[in-house]
PDB file of C-alpha atoms in Angstrom:
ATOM      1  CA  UNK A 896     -63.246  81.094 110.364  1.00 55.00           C
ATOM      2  CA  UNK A 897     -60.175  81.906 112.254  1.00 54.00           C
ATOM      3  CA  UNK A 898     -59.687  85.210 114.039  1.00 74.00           C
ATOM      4  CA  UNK A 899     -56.169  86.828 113.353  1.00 75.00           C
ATOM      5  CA  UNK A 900     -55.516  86.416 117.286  1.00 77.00           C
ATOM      6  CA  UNK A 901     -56.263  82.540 116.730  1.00 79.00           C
ATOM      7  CA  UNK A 902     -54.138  82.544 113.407  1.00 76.00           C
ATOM      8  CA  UNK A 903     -50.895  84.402 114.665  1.00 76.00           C
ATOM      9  CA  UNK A 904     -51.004  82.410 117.556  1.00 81.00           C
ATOM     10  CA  UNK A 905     -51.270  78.645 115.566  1.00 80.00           C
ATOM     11  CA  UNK A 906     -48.395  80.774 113.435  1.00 75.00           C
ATOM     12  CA  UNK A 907     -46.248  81.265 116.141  1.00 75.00           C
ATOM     13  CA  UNK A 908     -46.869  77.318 117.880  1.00 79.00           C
ATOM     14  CA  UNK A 909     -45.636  76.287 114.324  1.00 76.00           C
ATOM     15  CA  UNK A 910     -42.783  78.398 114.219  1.00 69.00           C
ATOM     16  CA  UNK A 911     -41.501  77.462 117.582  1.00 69.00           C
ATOM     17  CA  UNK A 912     -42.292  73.416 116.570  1.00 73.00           C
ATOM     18  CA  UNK A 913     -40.079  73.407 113.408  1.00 69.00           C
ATOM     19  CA  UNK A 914     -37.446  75.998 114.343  1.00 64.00           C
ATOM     20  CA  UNK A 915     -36.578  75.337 117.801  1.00 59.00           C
ATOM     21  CA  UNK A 916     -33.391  76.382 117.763  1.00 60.00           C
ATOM     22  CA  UNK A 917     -34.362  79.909 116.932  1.00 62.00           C
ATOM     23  CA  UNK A 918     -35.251  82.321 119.605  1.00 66.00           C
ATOM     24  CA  UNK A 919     -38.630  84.270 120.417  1.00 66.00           C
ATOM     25  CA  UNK A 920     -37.008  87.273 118.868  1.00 67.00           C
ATOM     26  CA  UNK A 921     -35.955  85.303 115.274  1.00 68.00           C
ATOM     27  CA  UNK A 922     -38.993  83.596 115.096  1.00 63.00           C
ATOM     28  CA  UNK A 923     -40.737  86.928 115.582  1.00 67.00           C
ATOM     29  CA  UNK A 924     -38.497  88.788 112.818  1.00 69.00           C
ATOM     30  CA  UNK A 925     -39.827  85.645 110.577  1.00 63.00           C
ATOM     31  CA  UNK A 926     -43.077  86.367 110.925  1.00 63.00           C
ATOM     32  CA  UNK A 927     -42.345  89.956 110.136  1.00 66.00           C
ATOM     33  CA  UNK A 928     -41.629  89.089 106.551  1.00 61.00           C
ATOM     34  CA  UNK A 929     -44.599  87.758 103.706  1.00 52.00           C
ATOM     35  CA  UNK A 930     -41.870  85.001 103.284  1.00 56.00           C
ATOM     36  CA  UNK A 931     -41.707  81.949 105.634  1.00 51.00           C
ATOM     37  CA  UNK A 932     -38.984  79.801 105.311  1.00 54.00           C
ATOM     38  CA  UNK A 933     -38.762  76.656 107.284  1.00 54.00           C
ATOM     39  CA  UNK A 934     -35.244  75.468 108.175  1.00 56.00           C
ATOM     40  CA  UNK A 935     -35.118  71.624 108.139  1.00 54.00           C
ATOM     41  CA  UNK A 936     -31.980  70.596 110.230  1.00 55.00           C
ATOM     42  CA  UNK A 937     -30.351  67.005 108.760  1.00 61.00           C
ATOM     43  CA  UNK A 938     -28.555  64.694 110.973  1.00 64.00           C
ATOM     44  CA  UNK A 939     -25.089  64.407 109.613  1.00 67.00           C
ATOM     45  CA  UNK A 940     -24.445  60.610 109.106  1.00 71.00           C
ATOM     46  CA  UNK A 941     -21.128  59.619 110.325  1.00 71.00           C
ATOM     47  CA  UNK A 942     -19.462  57.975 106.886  1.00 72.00           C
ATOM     48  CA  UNK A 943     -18.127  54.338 107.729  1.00 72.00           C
ATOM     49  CA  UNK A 944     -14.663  53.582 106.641  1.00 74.00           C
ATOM     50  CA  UNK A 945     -15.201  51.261 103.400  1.00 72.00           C
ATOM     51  CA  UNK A 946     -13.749  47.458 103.760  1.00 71.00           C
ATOM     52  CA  UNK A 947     -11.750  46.561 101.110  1.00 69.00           C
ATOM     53  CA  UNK A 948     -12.311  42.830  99.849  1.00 68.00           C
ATOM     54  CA  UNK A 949      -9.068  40.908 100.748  1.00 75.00           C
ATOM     55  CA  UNK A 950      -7.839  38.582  97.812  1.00 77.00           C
ATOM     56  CA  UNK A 951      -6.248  35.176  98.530  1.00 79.00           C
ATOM     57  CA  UNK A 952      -2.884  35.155  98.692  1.00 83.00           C
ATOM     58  CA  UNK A 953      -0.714  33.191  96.458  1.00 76.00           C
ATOM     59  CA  UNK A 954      -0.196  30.559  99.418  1.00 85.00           C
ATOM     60  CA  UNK A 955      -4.484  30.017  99.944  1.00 84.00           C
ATOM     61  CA  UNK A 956      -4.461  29.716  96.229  1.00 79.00           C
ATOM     62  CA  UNK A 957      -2.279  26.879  96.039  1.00 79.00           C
ATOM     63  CA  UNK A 958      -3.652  25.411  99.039  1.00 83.00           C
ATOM     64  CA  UNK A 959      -7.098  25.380  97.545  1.00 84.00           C
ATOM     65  CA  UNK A 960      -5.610  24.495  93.909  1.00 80.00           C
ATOM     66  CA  UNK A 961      -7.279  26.917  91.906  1.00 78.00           C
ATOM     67  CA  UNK A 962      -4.835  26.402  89.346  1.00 77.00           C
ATOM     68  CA  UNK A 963      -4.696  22.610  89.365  1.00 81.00           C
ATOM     69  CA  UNK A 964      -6.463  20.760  86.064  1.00 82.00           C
ATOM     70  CA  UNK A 965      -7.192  17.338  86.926  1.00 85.00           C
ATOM     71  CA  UNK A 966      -5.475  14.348  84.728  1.00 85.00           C
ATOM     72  CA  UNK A 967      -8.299  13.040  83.377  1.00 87.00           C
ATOM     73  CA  UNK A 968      -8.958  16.984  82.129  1.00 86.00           C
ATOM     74  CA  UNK A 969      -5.332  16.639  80.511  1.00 89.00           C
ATOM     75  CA  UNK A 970      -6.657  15.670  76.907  1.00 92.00           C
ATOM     76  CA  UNK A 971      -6.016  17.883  73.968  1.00 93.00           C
ATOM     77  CA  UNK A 972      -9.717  17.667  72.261  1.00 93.00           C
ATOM     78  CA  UNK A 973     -11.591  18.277  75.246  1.00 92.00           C
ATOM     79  CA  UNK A 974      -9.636  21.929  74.942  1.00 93.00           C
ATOM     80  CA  UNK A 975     -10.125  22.542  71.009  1.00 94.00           C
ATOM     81  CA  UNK A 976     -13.152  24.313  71.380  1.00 94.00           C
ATOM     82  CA  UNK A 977     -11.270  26.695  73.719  1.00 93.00           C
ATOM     83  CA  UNK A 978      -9.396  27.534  70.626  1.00 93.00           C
ATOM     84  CA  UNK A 979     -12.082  27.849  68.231  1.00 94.00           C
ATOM     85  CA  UNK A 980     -13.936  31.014  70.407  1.00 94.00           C
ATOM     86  CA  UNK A 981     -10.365  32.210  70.839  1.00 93.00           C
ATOM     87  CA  UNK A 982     -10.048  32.524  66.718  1.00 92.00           C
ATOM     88  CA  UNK A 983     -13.258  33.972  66.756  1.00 92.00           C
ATOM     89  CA  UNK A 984     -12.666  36.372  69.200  1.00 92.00           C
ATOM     90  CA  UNK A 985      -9.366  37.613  67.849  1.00 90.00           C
ATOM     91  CA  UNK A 986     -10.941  37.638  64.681  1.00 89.00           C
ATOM     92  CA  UNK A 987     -13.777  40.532  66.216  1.00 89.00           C
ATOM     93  CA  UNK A 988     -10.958  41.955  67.942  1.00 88.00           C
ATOM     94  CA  UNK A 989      -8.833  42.287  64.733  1.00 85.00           C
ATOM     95  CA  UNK A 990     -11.957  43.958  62.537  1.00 80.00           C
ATOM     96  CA  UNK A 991     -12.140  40.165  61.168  1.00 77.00           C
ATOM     97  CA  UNK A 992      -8.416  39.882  59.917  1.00 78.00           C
ATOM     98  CA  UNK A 993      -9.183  40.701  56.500  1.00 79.00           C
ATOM     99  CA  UNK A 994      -5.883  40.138  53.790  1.00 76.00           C
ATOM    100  CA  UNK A 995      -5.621  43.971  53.577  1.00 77.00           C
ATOM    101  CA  UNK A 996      -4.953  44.306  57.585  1.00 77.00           C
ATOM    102  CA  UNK A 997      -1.822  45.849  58.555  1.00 81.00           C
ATOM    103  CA  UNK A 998       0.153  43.388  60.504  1.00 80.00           C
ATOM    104  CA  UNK A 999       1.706  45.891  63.114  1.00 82.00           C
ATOM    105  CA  UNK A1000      -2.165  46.286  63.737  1.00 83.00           C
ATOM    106  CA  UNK A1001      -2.684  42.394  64.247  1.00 82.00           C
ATOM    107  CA  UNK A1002       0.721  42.464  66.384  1.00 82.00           C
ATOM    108  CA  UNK A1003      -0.503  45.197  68.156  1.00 82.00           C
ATOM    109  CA  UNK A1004      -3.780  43.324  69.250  1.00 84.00           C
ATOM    110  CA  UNK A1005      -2.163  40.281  69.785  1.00 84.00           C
ATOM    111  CA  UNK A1006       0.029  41.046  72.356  1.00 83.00           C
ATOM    112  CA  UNK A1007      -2.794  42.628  74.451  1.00 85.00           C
ATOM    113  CA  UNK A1008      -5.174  40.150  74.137  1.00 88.00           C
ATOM    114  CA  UNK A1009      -6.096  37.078  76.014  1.00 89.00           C
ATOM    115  CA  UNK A1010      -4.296  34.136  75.308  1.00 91.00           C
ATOM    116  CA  UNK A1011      -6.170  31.546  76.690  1.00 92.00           C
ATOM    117  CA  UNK A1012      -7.070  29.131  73.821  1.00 93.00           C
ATOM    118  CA  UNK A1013      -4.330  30.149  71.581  1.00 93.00           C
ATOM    119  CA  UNK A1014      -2.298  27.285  69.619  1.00 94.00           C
ATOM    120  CA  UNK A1015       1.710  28.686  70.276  1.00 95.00           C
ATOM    121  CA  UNK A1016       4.872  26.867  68.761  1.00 95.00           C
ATOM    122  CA  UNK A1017       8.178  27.792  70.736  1.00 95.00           C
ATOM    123  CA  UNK A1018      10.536  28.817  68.025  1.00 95.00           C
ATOM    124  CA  UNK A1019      13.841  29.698  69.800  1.00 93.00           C
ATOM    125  CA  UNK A1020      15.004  29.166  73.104  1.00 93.00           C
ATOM    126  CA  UNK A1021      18.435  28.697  75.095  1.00 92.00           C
ATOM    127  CA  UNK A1022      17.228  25.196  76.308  1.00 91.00           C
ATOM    128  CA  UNK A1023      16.702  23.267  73.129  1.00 92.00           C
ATOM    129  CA  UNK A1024      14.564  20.362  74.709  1.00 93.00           C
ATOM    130  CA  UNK A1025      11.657  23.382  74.413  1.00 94.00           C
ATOM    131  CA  UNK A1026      11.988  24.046  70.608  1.00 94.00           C
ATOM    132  CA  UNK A1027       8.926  22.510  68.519  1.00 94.00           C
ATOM    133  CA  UNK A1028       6.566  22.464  71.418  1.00 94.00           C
ATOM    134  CA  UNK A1029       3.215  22.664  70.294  1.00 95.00           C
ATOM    135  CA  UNK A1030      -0.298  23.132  72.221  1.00 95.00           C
ATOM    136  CA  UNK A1031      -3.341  25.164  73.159  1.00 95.00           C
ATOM    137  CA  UNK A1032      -2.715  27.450  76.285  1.00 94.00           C
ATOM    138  CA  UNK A1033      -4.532  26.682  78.963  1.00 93.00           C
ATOM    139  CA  UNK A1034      -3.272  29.079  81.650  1.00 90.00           C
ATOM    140  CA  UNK A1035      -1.494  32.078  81.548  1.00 90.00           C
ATOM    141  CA  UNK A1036       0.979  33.220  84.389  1.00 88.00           C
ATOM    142  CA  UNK A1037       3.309  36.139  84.892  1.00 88.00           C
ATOM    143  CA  UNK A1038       6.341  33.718  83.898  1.00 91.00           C
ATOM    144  CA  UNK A1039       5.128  30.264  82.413  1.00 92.00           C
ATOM    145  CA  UNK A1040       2.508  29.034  79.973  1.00 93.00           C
ATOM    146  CA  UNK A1041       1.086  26.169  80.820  1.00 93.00           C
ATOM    147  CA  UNK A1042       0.167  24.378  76.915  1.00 94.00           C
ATOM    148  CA  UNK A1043      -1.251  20.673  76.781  1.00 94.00           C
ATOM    149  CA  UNK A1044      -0.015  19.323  73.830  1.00 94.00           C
ATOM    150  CA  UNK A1045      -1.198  17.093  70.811  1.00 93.00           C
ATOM    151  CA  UNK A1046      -0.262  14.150  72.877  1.00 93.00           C
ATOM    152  CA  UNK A1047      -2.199  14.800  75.651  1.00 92.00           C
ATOM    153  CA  UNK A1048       0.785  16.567  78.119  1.00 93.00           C
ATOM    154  CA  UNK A1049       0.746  19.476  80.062  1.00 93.00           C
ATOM    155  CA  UNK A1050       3.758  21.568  79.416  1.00 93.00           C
ATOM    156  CA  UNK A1051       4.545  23.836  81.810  1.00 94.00           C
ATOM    157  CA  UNK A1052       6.984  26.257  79.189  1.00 94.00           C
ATOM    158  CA  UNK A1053       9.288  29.381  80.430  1.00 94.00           C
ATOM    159  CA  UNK A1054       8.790  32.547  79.266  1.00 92.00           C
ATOM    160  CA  UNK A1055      11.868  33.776  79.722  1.00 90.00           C
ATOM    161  CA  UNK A1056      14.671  33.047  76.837  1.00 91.00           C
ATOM    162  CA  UNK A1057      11.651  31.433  74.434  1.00 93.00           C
ATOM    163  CA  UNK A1058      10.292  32.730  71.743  1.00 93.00           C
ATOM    164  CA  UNK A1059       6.505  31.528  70.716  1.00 94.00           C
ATOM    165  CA  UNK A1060       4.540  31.761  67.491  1.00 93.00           C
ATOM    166  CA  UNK A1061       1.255  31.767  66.850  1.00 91.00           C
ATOM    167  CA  UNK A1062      -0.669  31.479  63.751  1.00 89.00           C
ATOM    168  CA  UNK A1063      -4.167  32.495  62.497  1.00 88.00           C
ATOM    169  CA  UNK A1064      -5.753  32.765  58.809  1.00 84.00           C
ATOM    170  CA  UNK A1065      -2.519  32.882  57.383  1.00 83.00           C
ATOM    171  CA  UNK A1066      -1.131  35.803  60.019  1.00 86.00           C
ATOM    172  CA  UNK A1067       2.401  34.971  62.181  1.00 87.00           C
ATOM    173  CA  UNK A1068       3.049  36.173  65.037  1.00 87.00           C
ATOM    174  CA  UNK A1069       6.300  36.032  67.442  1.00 90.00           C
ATOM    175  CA  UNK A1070       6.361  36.741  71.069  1.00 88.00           C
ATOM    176  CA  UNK A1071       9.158  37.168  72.396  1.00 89.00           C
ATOM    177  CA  UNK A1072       8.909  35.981  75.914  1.00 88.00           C
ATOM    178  CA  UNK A1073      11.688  37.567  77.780  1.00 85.00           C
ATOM    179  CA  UNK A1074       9.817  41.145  77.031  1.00 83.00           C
ATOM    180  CA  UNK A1075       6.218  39.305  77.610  1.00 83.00           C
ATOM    181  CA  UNK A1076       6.726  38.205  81.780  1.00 84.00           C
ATOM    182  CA  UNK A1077       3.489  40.339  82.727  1.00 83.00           C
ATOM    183  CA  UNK A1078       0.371  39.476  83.721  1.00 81.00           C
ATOM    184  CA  UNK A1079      -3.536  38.919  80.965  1.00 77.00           C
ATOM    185  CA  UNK A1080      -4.417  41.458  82.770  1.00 77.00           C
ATOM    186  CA  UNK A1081      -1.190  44.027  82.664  1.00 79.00           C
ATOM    187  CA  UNK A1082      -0.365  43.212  79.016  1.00 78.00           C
ATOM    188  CA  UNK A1083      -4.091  45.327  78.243  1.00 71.00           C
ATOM    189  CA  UNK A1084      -2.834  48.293  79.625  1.00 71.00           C
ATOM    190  CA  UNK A1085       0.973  47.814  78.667  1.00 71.00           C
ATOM    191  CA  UNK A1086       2.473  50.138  75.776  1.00 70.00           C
ATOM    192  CA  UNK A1087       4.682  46.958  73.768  1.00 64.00           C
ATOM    193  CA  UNK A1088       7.335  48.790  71.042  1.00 65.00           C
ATOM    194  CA  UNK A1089       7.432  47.270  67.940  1.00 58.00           C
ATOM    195  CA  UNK A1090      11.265  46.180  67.424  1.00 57.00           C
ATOM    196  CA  UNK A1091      12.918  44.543  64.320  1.00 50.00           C
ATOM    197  CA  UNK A1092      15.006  42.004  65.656  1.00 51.00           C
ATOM    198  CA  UNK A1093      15.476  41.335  70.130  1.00 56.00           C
ATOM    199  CA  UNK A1094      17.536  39.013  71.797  1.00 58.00           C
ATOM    200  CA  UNK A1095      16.241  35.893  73.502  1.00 59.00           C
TER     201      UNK A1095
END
């Protein structure tokens, strides 16, 4: 066994190890006390300025032709089971469009949601060559949908001055595109008021 000369001694070696910024005269008022607590001095990390991820700007995009669809992609049936998950995801988003749905409910979630898939009709517009233009949307952009038709065309259609319908188990709904030139993903967050009658 350990003499107490031996043990204060191995104490105090200890003490000066793990404390050794502490003087003789700390380390001794530490010992002084039943309670021994060891300081444990952390190396502060220095925090590295986070990179943001740089997007491709609208130039690269073109350049690379994101957005392009090929011609022999152009073909109305090879996009009609686009449309089929899009009914059957506005039907989950809608509760399942039951007959007893409110419509300012359905409009509501219909002019948030995604559009991709969707079969629009343009109703009214200032250029009349645009009127009775049907199709599945295949792109969505802040200003145009781009809508192949039943004849196998891409359309590239204005929103502004148009005004699009779109119809699903038995519920019509107009978009008026002049107050619809937003981006998929700013119409989610967008507040749209419900108005009874709005110019083109």
């Amino acid at each position: 066994p350990q003499r107490p000369e031996e043990a204060r001694a191995f104490v105090s070696a200890f003490l000066r190890r793990s404390m050794p910024k502490k003087k003789e005269e700390a380390i001794q008022d530490v010992l002084s006390h039943k309670a021994v607590v060891l300081e444990y001095y952390s190396r502060k990390r220095k925090k590295q300025p986070r990179k943001k991820a740089k997007s491709l700007t609208a130039r690269q995009r073109r350049e690379m032709r994101l957005f392009h669809i090929e011609p022999e992609q152009q073909r109305y049936e090879v996009f009609l089971p686009l449309h089929e998950l899009w009914k059957q995801y506005i039907r989950d988003l809608c509760y399942g469009l039951k007959p007893d749905a409110q419509p300012q409910m359905v409009q509501g979630k219909l002019l948030k949601a995604d559009l991709h898939g969707a079969i629009v009709t343009v109703t009214k517009s200032k250029c009349p060559s645009y009127v009775g233009i049907t199709g599945i949307i295949l792109q969505e952009f802040k200003h145009v949908f781009k809508i192949i038709t039943k004849d196998d065309k891409l359309k590239v259609v204005p929103k502004l001055n148009n005004v699009f319908s779109l119809e699903i188990d038995g519920f019509i709904s107009y978009i008026y595109g002049s107050k619809f030139q937003l981006r998929a993903s700013e119409r989610s967050a967008k507040k749209f008021k419900l108005k009874g009658t709005i110019d083109l």
